[in-house]
């Protein structure tokens, strides 16, 4: 991880000092007592040899290694944040300020281990097939005819497939019998219903909040410490498979907290889970519906002016071109904690203050857009050794904040809002404006609006939806 030694925030504020000792979670598994006794760490002897794959978005990491001289695959997954422990997380955690700007601040939050579990799934001894299953590899779509199945697939799976011993253990009540929710014993029609081992049965739905808590991706550089310094509770064991809940020391298992205070009703709405609808906006709709609405209703961009005027986040600026027409500021988006490149997220904010969004762009702005693309890419290559071919560089339409800005995210990271209905690649925008100077002024644009968005009501009232 070459250059993530990005300037860390100096103004560390320790608040919320842990006032209580962490509670020990009671083991609910007899195997745990028998085999792991009192919270010993079944993974402390795990020697990792390779990271098979990881996902910054899913907060998972798949590791291959040796456990007591046997081949093992260990999966670590951060678990969703549960509503029932929120109050305790808020009172019993320590917080470090990362940045503050207008009503927005972000913190790294260290929660007591029992409130911030990692799920560990262990396969030991693991076969070569297990290792392959979790290795990141390109995929190809295959078309299988009935004839292919008989002549290719069936012979292959007969020779090669995973052992289903763990399935027979369930059916024969040799493992997981206490987890069975329902059984129909009929020999032909019967089945057994039980939780998949991917689910630890503790989570409720994700939460709506103006304080956003997000678990951070699992970093390769702290893996060894996670394996040695954590406590583990066995959840279930079957054949070569076992799952644990892993309690890591807080500094190895951070939560990112974003605070908006005082938040407007619009902020609350922005983060509430709501149905969305795709809207088609003509140039005429923009003039008669969208523009009047955003003039009255949109979010304040005070935080943007604070950045441009160096009143906030100035120490976070990665690159600046000060030119009043072509210039911009490039800095980390507050979604990114800069601790790993996997979820890299930066933002370029233009010095020009009168370009609201994609809709305002014409060929006049080509020099500005080309400048952002080229110098933004160069700065990211220089600071993070990340070439343009690994970046997704795009604008949102509609944005939340109507001051032109460009998103720079790592290609492998599925950042929120990077889907086709909202994201417009900067390179495409440039091409489109080269072919038609008024492309974005004249054509229909599509974007999703949430059910409770006032703009959606305006489109409905105008009979446009
Ligand atoms: P957008 O496309 O207007 O809206 O992008 P979105 O938030 O719905 O994606 C604005 C971008 O600015 C987002 O990626 C935000 O995470 C980021 N952002 C918002 N605020 C209030 C701040 C801030 O105060 N500082 C920084 N550095 N980034 C912010």
PDB file of C-alpha atoms and ligand atoms in Angstrom, residues 99-106 260 267 270-271 299-300 303-304 307 312-313 316 331-336 345-347 349 394-403 405 407 416-417 422, ligand 1:
ATOM      1  CA  UNK A  99     -11.998  16.572   9.475  1.00  0.00           C
ATOM      2  CA  UNK A 100     -14.510  19.311  10.173  1.00  0.00           C
ATOM      3  CA  UNK A 101     -16.202  21.611   7.640  1.00  0.00           C
ATOM      4  CA  UNK A 102     -19.374  23.659   8.203  1.00  0.00           C
ATOM      5  CA  UNK A 103     -21.995  21.319   9.728  1.00  0.00           C
ATOM      6  CA  UNK A 104     -20.041  18.218   8.620  1.00  0.00           C
ATOM      7  CA  UNK A 105     -17.399  16.296  10.582  1.00  0.00           C
ATOM      8  CA  UNK A 106     -15.940  12.835  10.262  1.00  0.00           C
ATOM      9  CA  UNK A 260     -24.048  16.251  10.319  1.00  0.00           C
ATOM     10  CA  UNK A 267     -30.171  15.741   5.316  1.00  0.00           C
ATOM     11  CA  UNK A 270     -31.161  12.046   2.036  1.00  0.00           C
ATOM     12  CA  UNK A 271     -30.176   9.085   4.176  1.00  0.00           C
ATOM     13  CA  UNK A 299     -28.404  22.085   0.055  1.00  0.00           C
ATOM     14  CA  UNK A 300     -26.145  24.903   1.148  1.00  0.00           C
ATOM     15  CA  UNK A 303     -18.776  23.697   2.922  1.00  0.00           C
ATOM     16  CA  UNK A 304     -17.570  24.010  -0.710  1.00  0.00           C
ATOM     17  CA  UNK A 307     -12.680  24.595   0.924  1.00  0.00           C
ATOM     18  CA  UNK A 312     -11.704  24.317   6.163  1.00  0.00           C
ATOM     19  CA  UNK A 313      -9.923  21.149   5.059  1.00  0.00           C
ATOM     20  CA  UNK A 316      -6.263  17.892   3.121  1.00  0.00           C
ATOM     21  CA  UNK A 331      -9.068  16.702  -2.069  1.00  0.00           C
ATOM     22  CA  UNK A 332     -10.326  13.537  -0.364  1.00  0.00           C
ATOM     23  CA  UNK A 333     -14.067  13.170  -0.314  1.00  0.00           C
ATOM     24  CA  UNK A 334     -15.301  12.898   3.256  1.00  0.00           C
ATOM     25  CA  UNK A 335     -16.524   9.383   2.439  1.00  0.00           C
ATOM     26  CA  UNK A 336     -12.882   8.209   2.340  1.00  0.00           C
ATOM     27  CA  UNK A 345     -12.438   8.641  -3.222  1.00  0.00           C
ATOM     28  CA  UNK A 346     -11.394  12.168  -4.110  1.00  0.00           C
ATOM     29  CA  UNK A 347     -13.252  15.133  -5.426  1.00  0.00           C
ATOM     30  CA  UNK A 349     -14.152  21.261  -6.964  1.00  0.00           C
ATOM     31  CA  UNK A 394     -17.479  11.078 -13.173  1.00  0.00           C
ATOM     32  CA  UNK A 395     -20.133  13.684 -12.405  1.00  0.00           C
ATOM     33  CA  UNK A 396     -23.470  13.096 -10.765  1.00  0.00           C
ATOM     34  CA  UNK A 397     -26.707  14.253 -12.256  1.00  0.00           C
ATOM     35  CA  UNK A 398     -28.592  15.287 -10.183  1.00  0.00           C
ATOM     36  CA  UNK A 399     -25.876  16.137  -7.667  1.00  0.00           C
ATOM     37  CA  UNK A 400     -26.692  16.885  -4.030  1.00  0.00           C
ATOM     38  CA  UNK A 401     -24.635  20.086  -4.104  1.00  0.00           C
ATOM     39  CA  UNK A 402     -25.038  22.494  -7.045  1.00  0.00           C
ATOM     40  CA  UNK A 403     -21.461  23.661  -7.469  1.00  0.00           C
ATOM     41  CA  UNK A 405     -17.464  18.969  -8.820  1.00  0.00           C
ATOM     42  CA  UNK A 407     -15.825  12.394  -8.380  1.00  0.00           C
ATOM     43  CA  UNK A 416     -22.342   4.756  -3.774  1.00  0.00           C
ATOM     44  CA  UNK A 417     -23.835   6.695  -6.693  1.00  0.00           C
ATOM     45  CA  UNK A 422     -26.597   8.882 -11.878  1.00  0.00           C
TER      46      UNK A 422
HETATM   47  P1  LIG B   1     -22.828  15.022  -4.981  1.00  0.00           P
HETATM   48  O1  LIG B   1     -22.790  14.347  -6.296  1.00  0.00           O
HETATM   49  O2  LIG B   1     -23.234  16.464  -4.965  1.00  0.00           O
HETATM   50  O3  LIG B   1     -23.800  14.317  -3.992  1.00  0.00           O
HETATM   51  O4  LIG B   1     -21.377  14.854  -4.379  1.00  0.00           O
HETATM   52  P2  LIG B   1     -23.790  12.955  -3.161  1.00  0.00           P
HETATM   53  O5  LIG B   1     -23.332  13.359  -1.764  1.00  0.00           O
HETATM   54  O6  LIG B   1     -25.247  12.583  -3.146  1.00  0.00           O
HETATM   55  O7  LIG B   1     -22.889  11.997  -3.852  1.00  0.00           O
HETATM   56  C1  LIG B   1     -20.906  15.581  -3.311  1.00  0.00           C
HETATM   57  C2  LIG B   1     -19.696  14.854  -2.759  1.00  0.00           C
HETATM   58  O8  LIG B   1     -19.118  15.659  -1.753  1.00  0.00           O
HETATM   59  C3  LIG B   1     -20.054  13.538  -2.100  1.00  0.00           C
HETATM   60  O9  LIG B   1     -19.231  12.497  -2.593  1.00  0.00           O
HETATM   61  C4  LIG B   1     -19.845  13.802  -0.615  1.00  0.00           C
HETATM   62  O10 LIG B   1     -19.391  12.651   0.080  1.00  0.00           O
HETATM   63  C5  LIG B   1     -18.797  14.899  -0.612  1.00  0.00           C
HETATM   64  N1  LIG B   1     -18.876  15.814   0.536  1.00  0.00           N
HETATM   65  C6  LIG B   1     -20.005  16.332   1.072  1.00  0.00           C
HETATM   66  N2  LIG B   1     -19.668  17.176   2.084  1.00  0.00           N
HETATM   67  C7  LIG B   1     -20.648  17.933   2.856  1.00  0.00           C
HETATM   68  C8  LIG B   1     -18.310  17.212   2.197  1.00  0.00           C
HETATM   69  C9  LIG B   1     -17.409  17.929   3.060  1.00  0.00           C
HETATM   70  O11 LIG B   1     -17.765  18.694   3.960  1.00  0.00           O
HETATM   71  N3  LIG B   1     -16.076  17.707   2.824  1.00  0.00           N
HETATM   72  C10 LIG B   1     -15.629  16.837   1.849  1.00  0.00           C
HETATM   73  N4  LIG B   1     -14.312  16.681   1.710  1.00  0.00           N
HETATM   74  N5  LIG B   1     -16.466  16.148   1.048  1.00  0.00           N
HETATM   75  C11 LIG B   1     -17.813  16.342   1.213  1.00  0.00           C
END
